[in-house]
CSV table of C-alpha atoms in Angstrom, one decimal:
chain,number,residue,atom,x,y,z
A,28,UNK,CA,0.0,0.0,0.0
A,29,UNK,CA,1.6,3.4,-1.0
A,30,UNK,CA,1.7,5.8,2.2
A,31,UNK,CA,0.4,9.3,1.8
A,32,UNK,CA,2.4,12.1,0.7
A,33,UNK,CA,3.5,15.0,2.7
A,34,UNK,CA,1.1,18.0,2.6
A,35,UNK,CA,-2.4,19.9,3.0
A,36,UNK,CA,-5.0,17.2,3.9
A,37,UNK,CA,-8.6,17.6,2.3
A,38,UNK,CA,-8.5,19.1,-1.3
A,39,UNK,CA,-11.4,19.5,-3.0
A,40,UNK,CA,-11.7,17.2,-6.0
A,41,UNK,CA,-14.0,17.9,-9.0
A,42,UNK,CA,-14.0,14.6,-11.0
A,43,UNK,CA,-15.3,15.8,-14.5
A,44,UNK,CA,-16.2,12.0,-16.2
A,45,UNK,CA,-19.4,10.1,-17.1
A,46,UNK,CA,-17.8,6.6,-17.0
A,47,UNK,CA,-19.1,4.8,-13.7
A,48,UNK,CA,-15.6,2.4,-13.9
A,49,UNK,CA,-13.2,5.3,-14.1
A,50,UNK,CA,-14.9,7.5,-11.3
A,51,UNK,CA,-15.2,4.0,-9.1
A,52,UNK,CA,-11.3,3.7,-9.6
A,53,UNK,CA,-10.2,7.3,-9.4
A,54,UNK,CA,-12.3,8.1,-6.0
A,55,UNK,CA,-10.3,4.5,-4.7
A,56,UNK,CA,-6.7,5.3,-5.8
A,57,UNK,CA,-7.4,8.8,-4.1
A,58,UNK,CA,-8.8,7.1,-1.0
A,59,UNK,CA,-5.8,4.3,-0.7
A,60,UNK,CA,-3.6,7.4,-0.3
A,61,UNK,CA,-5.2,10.1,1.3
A,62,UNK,CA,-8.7,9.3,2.7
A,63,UNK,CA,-9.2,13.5,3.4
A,64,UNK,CA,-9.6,14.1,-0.3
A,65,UNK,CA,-12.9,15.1,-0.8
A,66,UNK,CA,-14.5,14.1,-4.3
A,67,UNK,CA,-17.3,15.6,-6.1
A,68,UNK,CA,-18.3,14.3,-9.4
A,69,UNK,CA,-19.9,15.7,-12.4
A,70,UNK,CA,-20.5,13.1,-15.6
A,71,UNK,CA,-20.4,16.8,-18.5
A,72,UNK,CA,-18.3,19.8,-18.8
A,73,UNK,CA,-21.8,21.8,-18.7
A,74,UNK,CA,-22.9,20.3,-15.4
A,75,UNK,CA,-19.5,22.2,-14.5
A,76,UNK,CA,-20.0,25.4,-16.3
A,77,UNK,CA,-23.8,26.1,-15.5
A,78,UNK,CA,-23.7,24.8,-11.8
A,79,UNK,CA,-22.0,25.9,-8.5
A,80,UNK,CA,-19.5,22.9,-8.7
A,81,UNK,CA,-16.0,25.4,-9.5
A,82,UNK,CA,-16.7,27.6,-6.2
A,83,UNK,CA,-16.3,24.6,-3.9
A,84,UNK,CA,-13.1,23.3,-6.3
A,85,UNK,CA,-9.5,23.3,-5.1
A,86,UNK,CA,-8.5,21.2,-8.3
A,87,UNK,CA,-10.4,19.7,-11.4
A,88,UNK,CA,-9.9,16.1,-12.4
A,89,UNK,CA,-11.2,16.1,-16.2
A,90,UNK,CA,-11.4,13.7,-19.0
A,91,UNK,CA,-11.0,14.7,-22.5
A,92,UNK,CA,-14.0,12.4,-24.0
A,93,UNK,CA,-17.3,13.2,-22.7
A,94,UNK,CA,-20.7,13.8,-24.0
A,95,UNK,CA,-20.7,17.3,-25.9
A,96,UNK,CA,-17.0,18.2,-26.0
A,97,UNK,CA,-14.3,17.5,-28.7
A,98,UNK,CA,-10.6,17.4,-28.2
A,99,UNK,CA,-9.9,20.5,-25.6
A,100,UNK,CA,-13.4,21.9,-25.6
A,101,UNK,CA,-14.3,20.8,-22.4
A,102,UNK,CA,-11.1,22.0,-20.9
A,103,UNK,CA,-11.2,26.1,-22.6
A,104,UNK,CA,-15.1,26.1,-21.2
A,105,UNK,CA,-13.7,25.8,-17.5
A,106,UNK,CA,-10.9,27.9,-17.7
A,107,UNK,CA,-13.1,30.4,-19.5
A,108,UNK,CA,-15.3,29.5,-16.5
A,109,UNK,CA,-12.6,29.6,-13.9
A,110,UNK,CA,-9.5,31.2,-15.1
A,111,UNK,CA,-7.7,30.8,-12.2
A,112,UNK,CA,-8.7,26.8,-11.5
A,113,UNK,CA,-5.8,24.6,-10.9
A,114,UNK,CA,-7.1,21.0,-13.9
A,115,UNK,CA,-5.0,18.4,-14.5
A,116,UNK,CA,-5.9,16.4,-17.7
A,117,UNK,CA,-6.9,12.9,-16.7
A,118,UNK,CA,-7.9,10.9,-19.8
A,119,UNK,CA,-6.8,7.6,-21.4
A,120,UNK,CA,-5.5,9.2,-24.5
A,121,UNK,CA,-1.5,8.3,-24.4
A,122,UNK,CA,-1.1,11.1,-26.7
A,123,UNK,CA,2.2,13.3,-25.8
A,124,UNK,CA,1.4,16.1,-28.7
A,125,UNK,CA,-2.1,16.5,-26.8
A,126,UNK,CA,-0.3,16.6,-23.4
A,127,UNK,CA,1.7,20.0,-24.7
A,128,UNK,CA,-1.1,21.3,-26.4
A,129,UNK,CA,-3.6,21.0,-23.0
A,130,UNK,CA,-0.8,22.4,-21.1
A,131,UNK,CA,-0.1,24.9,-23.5
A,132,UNK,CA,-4.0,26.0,-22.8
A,133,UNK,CA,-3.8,26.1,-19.1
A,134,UNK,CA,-3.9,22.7,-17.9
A,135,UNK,CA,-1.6,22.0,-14.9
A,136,UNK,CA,-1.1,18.5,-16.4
A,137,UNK,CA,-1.4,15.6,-17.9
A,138,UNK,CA,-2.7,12.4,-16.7
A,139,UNK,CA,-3.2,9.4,-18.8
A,140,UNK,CA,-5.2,6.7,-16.7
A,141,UNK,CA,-3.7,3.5,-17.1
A,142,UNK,CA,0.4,5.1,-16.0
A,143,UNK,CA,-1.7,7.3,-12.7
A,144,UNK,CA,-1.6,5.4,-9.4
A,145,UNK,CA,-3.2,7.0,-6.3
A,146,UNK,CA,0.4,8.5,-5.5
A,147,UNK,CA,0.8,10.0,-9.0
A,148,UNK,CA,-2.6,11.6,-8.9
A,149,UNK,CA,-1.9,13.0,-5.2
A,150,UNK,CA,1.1,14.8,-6.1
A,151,UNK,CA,-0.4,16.0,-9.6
A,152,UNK,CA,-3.7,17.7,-7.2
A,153,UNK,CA,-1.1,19.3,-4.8
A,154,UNK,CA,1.4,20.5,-7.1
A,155,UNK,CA,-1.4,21.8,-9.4
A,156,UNK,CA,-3.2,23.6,-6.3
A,157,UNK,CA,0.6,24.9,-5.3
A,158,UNK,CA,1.3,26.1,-8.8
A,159,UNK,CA,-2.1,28.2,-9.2
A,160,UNK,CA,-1.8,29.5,-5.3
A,161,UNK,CA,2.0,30.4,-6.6
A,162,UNK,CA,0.5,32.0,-9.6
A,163,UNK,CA,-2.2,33.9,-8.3
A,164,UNK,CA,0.1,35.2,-5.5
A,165,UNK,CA,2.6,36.6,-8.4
A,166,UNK,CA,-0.4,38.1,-10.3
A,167,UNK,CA,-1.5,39.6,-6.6
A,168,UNK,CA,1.8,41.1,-5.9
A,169,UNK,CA,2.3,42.5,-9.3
A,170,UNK,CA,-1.3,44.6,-9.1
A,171,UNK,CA,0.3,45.9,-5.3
A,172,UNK,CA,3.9,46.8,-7.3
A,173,UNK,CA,1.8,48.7,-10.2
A,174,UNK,CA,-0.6,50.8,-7.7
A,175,UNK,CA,2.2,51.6,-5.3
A,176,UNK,CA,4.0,52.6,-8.5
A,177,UNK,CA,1.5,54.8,-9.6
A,178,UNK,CA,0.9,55.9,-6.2
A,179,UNK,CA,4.2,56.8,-5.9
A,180,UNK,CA,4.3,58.7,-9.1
A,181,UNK,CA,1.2,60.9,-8.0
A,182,UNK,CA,2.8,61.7,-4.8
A,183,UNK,CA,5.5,62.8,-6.2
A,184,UNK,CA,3.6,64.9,-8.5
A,185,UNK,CA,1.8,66.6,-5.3
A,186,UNK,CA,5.0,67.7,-4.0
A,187,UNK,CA,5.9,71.3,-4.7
A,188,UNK,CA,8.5,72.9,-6.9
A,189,UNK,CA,9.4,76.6,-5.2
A,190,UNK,CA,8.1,79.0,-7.7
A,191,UNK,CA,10.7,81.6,-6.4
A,192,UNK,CA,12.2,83.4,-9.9
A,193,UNK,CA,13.2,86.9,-10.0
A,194,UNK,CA,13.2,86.8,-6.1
A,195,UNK,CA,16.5,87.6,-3.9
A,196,UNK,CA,15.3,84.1,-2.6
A,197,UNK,CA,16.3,80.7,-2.6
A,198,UNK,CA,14.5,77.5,-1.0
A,199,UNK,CA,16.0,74.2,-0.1
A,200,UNK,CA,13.9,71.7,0.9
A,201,UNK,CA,13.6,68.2,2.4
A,202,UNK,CA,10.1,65.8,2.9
A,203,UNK,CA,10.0,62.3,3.9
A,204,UNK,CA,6.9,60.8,4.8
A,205,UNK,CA,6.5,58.7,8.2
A,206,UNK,CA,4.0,56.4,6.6
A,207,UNK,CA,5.6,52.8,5.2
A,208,UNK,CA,6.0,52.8,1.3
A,209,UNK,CA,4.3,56.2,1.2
A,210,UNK,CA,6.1,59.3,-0.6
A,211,UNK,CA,3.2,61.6,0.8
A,212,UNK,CA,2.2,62.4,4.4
A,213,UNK,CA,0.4,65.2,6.2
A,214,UNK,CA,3.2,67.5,6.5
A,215,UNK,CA,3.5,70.0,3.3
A,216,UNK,CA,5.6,73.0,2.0
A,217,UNK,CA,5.6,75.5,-0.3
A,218,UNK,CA,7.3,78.7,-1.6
A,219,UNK,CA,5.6,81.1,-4.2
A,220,UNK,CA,6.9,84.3,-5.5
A,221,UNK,CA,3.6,86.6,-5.3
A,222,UNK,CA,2.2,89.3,-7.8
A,223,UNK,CA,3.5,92.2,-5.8
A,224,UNK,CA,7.3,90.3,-6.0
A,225,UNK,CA,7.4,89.6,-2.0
A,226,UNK,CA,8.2,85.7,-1.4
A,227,UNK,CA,5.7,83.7,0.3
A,228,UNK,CA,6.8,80.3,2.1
A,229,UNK,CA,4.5,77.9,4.4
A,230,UNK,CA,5.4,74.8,6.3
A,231,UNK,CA,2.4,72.8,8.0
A,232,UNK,CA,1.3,69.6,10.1
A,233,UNK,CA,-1.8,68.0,9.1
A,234,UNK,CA,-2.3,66.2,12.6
A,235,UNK,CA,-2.8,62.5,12.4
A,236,UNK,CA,-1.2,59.7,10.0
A,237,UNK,CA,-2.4,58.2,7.1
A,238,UNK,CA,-4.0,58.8,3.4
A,239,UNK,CA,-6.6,60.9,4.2
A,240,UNK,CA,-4.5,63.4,5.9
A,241,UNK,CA,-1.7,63.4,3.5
A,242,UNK,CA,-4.6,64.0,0.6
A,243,UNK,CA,-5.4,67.2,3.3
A,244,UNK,CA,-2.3,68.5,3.4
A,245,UNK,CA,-1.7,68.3,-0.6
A,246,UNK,CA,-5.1,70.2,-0.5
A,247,UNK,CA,-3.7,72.7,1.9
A,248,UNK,CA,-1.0,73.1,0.0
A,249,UNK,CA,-2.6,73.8,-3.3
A,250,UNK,CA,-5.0,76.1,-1.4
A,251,UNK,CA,-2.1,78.3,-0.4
A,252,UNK,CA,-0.6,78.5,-3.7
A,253,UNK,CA,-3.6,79.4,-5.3
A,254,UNK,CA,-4.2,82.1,-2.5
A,255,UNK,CA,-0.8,83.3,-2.7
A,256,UNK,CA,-1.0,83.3,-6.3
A,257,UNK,CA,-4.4,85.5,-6.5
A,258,UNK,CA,-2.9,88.1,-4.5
A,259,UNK,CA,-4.9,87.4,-1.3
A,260,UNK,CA,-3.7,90.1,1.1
A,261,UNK,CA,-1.4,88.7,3.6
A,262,UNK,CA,-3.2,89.1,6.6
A,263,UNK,CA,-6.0,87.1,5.5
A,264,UNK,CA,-4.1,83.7,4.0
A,265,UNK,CA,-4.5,82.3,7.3
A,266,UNK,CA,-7.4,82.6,8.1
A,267,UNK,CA,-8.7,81.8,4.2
A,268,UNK,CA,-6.6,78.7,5.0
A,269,UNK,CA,-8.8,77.6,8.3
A,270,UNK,CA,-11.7,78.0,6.0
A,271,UNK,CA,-10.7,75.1,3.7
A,272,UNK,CA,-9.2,73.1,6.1
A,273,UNK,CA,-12.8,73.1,8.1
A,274,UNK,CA,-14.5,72.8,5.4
A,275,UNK,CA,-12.7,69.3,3.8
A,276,UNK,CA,-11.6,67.7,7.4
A,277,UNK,CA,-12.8,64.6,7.5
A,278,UNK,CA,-12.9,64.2,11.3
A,279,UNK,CA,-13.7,67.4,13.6
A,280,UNK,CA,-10.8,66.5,16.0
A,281,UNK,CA,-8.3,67.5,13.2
A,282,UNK,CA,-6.1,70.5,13.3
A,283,UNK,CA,-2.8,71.5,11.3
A,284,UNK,CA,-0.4,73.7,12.6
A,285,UNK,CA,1.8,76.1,10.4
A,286,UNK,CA,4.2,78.5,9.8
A,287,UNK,CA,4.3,81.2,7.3
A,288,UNK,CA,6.3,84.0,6.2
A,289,UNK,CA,6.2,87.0,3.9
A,290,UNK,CA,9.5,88.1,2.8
A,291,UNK,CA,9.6,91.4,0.7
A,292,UNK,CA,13.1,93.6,0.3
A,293,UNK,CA,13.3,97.1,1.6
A,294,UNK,CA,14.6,100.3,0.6
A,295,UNK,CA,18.0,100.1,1.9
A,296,UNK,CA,18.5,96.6,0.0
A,297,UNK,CA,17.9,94.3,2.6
A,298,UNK,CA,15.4,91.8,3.4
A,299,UNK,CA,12.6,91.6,5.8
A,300,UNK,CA,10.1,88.8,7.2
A,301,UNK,CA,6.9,88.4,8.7
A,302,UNK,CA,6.4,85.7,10.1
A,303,UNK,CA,3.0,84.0,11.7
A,304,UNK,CA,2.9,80.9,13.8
A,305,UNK,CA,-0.4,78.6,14.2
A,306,UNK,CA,0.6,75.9,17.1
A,307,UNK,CA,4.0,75.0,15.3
A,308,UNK,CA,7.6,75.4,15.9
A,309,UNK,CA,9.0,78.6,15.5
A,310,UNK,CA,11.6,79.0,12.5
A,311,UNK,CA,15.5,78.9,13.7
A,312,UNK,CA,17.7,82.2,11.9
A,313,UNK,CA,21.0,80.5,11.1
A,314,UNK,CA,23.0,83.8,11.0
A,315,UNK,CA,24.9,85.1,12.5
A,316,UNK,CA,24.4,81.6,14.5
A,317,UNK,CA,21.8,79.2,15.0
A,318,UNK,CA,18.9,81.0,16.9
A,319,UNK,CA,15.1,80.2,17.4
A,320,UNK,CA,13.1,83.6,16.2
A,321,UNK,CA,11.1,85.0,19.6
A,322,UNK,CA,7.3,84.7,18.3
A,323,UNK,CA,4.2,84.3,19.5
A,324,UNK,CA,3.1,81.3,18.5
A,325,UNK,CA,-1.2,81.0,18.0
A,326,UNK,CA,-3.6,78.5,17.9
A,327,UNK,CA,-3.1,75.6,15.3
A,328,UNK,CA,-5.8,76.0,12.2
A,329,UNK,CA,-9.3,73.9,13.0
A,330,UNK,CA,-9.0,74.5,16.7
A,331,UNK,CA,-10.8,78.4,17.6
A,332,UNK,CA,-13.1,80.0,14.7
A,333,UNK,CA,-12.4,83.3,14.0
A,334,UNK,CA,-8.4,83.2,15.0
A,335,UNK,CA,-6.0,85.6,14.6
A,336,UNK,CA,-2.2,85.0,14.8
A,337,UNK,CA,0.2,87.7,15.7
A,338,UNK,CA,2.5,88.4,13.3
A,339,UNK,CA,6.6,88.7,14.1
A,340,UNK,CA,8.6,90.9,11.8
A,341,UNK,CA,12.0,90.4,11.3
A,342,UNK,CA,14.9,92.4,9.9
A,343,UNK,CA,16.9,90.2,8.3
A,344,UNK,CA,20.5,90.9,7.1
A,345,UNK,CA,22.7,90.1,4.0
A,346,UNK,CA,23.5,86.3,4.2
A,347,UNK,CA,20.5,85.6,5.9
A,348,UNK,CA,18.9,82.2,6.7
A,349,UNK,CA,15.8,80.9,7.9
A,350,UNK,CA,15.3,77.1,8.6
A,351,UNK,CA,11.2,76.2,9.0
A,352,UNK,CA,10.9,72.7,10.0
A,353,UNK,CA,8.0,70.2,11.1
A,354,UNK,CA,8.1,68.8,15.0
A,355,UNK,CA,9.0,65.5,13.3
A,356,UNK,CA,12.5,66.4,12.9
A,357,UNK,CA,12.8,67.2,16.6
A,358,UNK,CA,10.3,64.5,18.3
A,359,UNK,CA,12.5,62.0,18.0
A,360,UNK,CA,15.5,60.6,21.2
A,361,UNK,CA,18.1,63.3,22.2
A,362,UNK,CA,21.0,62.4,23.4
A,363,UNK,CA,19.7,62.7,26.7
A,364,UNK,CA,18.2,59.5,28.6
A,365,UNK,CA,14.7,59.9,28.6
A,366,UNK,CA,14.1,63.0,26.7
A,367,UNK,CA,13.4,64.2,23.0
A,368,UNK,CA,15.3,66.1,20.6
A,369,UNK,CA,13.0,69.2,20.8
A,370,UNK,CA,14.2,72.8,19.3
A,371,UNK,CA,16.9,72.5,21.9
A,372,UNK,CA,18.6,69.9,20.5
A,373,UNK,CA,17.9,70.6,17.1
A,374,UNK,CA,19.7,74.3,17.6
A,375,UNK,CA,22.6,72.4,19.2
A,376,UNK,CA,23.2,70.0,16.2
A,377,UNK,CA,22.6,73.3,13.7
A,378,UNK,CA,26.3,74.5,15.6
A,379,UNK,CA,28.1,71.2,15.2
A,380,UNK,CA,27.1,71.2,11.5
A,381,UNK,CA,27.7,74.7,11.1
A,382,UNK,CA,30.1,74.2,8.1
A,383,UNK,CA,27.6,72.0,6.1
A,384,UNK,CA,26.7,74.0,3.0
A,385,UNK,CA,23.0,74.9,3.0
A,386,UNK,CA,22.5,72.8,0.1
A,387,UNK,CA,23.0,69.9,2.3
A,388,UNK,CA,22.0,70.9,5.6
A,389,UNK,CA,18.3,70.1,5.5
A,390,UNK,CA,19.4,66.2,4.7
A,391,UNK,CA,22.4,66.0,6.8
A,392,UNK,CA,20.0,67.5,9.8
A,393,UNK,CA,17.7,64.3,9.3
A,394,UNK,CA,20.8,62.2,9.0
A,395,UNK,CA,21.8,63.2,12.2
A,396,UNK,CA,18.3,63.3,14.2
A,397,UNK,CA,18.0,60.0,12.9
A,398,UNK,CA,21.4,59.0,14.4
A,399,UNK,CA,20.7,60.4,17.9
A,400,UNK,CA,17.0,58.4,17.6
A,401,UNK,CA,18.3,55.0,17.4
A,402,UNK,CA,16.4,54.5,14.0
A,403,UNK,CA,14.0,56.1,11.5
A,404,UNK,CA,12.2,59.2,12.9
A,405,UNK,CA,8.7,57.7,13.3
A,406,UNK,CA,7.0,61.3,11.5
A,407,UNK,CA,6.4,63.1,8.5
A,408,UNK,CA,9.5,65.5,8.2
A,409,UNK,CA,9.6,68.7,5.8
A,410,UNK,CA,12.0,71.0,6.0
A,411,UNK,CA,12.2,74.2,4.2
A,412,UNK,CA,15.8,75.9,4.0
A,413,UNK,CA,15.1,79.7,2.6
A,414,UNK,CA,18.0,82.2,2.4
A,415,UNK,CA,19.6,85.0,1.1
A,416,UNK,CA,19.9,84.2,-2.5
A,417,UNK,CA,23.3,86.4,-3.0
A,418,UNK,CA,25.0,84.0,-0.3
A,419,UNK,CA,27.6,82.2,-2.2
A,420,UNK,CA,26.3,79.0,-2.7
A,421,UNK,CA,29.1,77.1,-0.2
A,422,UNK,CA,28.6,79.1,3.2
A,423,UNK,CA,27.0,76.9,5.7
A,424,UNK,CA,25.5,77.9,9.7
A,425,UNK,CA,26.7,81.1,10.9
């Protein structure tokens, strides 16, 4: 007696033939080996197409010559039927060139009775079920690579390019997004170069994780631009900006904090910001060393209707720089036991990389948060580096 083969017990057997003999043998070569398998049999290919048979089916069984089918008929009407269905060929036709051809079709082989012992047919139903659970897992894994493909391509196309020509301005920026496989999260930037030639910049934090607030912070975003753009009056972008956030939140318990700042030349040549705060960090001036900017920091967007936030205006000399960052840079470990990064530690680590050209500083400052954490920083991070456009293009911190 041949023992039973290693693997799953209790595959579902559709035996497609209208020969009492064969189905007599087949059910007791099956049984001799593996008692589990459970048999169902059908005596026509339609009884198979126009029942429920193929939904209760791990693995079809069929012969070639029945009633109303010709050559590979029978076998093209299940597939058609069942495209994914693991069917092995089982037919006393010792015919090689037919044995391609069905396989070439879809079949997951070919059986010819008289050479198919109980052990043969066992390991022809388990590889067969292996080979479509193998396939259908490729086919599964290829749909996740093509949509996280395309999602990644329309991310990508939702991150911003600073509009910033003709302006004493340039903008460095840095954005990685906390969530796995995700180019996008809730944290946005921007920098816009409005009609009246002053230089518009916003960094915010969408609060919570996930699709739905990254799609609200791309919305924020756009929002802004398009405010900015239209020549909305400063003083009111904010509180345009509450609007649409209330309005498209999802969940009432939202809020996004933000920074923004206004930077227009003066008379005398040089620069000046305003700068608003809505529950965020305040931006660090990197000259003449690394210093957080004294302002009064509001209420985040979504929280208070009807808000105003204070704005901070600050003179701003030749070689200036102004880093605007999202708390996920700084919430990570700091290098002391038991306590986070925070603005402290971030300033410190601005004066040990103080000879990093500004080019690089917004990556090497993750590089190093990351360091001190242990790991990856667990939050979105955007960082927006804008500076004095005539500083030659090596000078670093301070």
């Amino acid at each position: 007696m041949s023992r039973p083969l290693p693997g799953e017990p209790g595959h579902r057997v559709l035996l497609v033939e209208d020969d009492p003999g064969d189905v007599f043998l087949v059910r007791e070569l099956l049984a001799e080996v593996d008692p589990s398998v459970r048999v169902t049999v059908a005596d026509s290919v339609r009884a198979v197409v126009e029942g429920d048979l193929l939904a209760e089916t791990d693995c079809v069984l069929l012969d070639l010559n029945l009633p109303g089918t010709s050559g590979l008929d029978g076998l093209r009407q299940i597939l058609r039927r069942a495209p994914g269905m693991a069917v092995c060929v089982l037919t006393g036709l010792d015919d090689e060139h037919l044995g391609i051809e069905s396989v070439g079709v879809g079949a997951q082989d070919y059986l010819v009775k008289n050479k198919a012992d109980g052990a043969v047919l066992i390991r022809a139903i388990r590889y067969a079920v292996e080979r479509r659970r193998a396939e259908a897992g490729l086919v599964r894994l290829r749909e996740e690579q093509l949509a996280a493909a395309e999602s990644v391509r329309l991310e990508r196309g939702l991150l911003p390019s600073p509009l910033l020509d003709g302006s004493s301005v340039g903008a460095r920026a840095f954005y990685r997004s906390g969530r796995t496989r995700s180019v996008l999260g809730g944290d946005f930037y921007d920098a816009v170069r409005g009609p009246s030639g002053t230089v518009h910049a916003i960094v915010g934090d969408v609060s919570g994780h996930g699709p739905d607030e990254a799609a609200l912070g791309a919305l924020l975003r756009v929002s802004w631009r398009a405010l900015v753009l239209a020549g909305v009056a400063e003083p009111q972008l904010l509180p345009k900006l509450q609007e649409v956030f209330v309005s498209e939140r999802h969940d009432r318990t939202l809020f996004t904090t933000v920074t923004t700042l206004a930077i227009e030349q003066t008379e005398g040549g040089q620069a000046r910001a305003l700068i608003r705060v809505a529950g965020h960090p305040p931006p660090i001036s990197l000259r003449p060393g690394a210093v957080p900017v004294p302002v009064s920091v509001g209420v985040p967007l979504g929280v208070v209707a009807g808000s105003a936030w204070e704005p901070k205006t600050v003179e701003l000399a030749e070689g200036w720089a102004l880093l605007v960052y999202t708390d996920g840079l700084i919430e990570g470990r700091g290098t002391e036991p038991g306590q986070l990064l925070w603005q402290e530690g971030l300033v410190e680590l601005l004066e040990q990389e103080r000879n990093v050209p500004l080019g690089d500083l917004p990556s090497r400052l993750v590089e190093r948060a990351q360091t001190i954490n242990g790991g990856p920083l667990s939050d979105d991070v955007a960082i927006l580096l804008l500076s004095d456009a005539r500083t030659p293009r090596g000078m670093g911190v301070g």
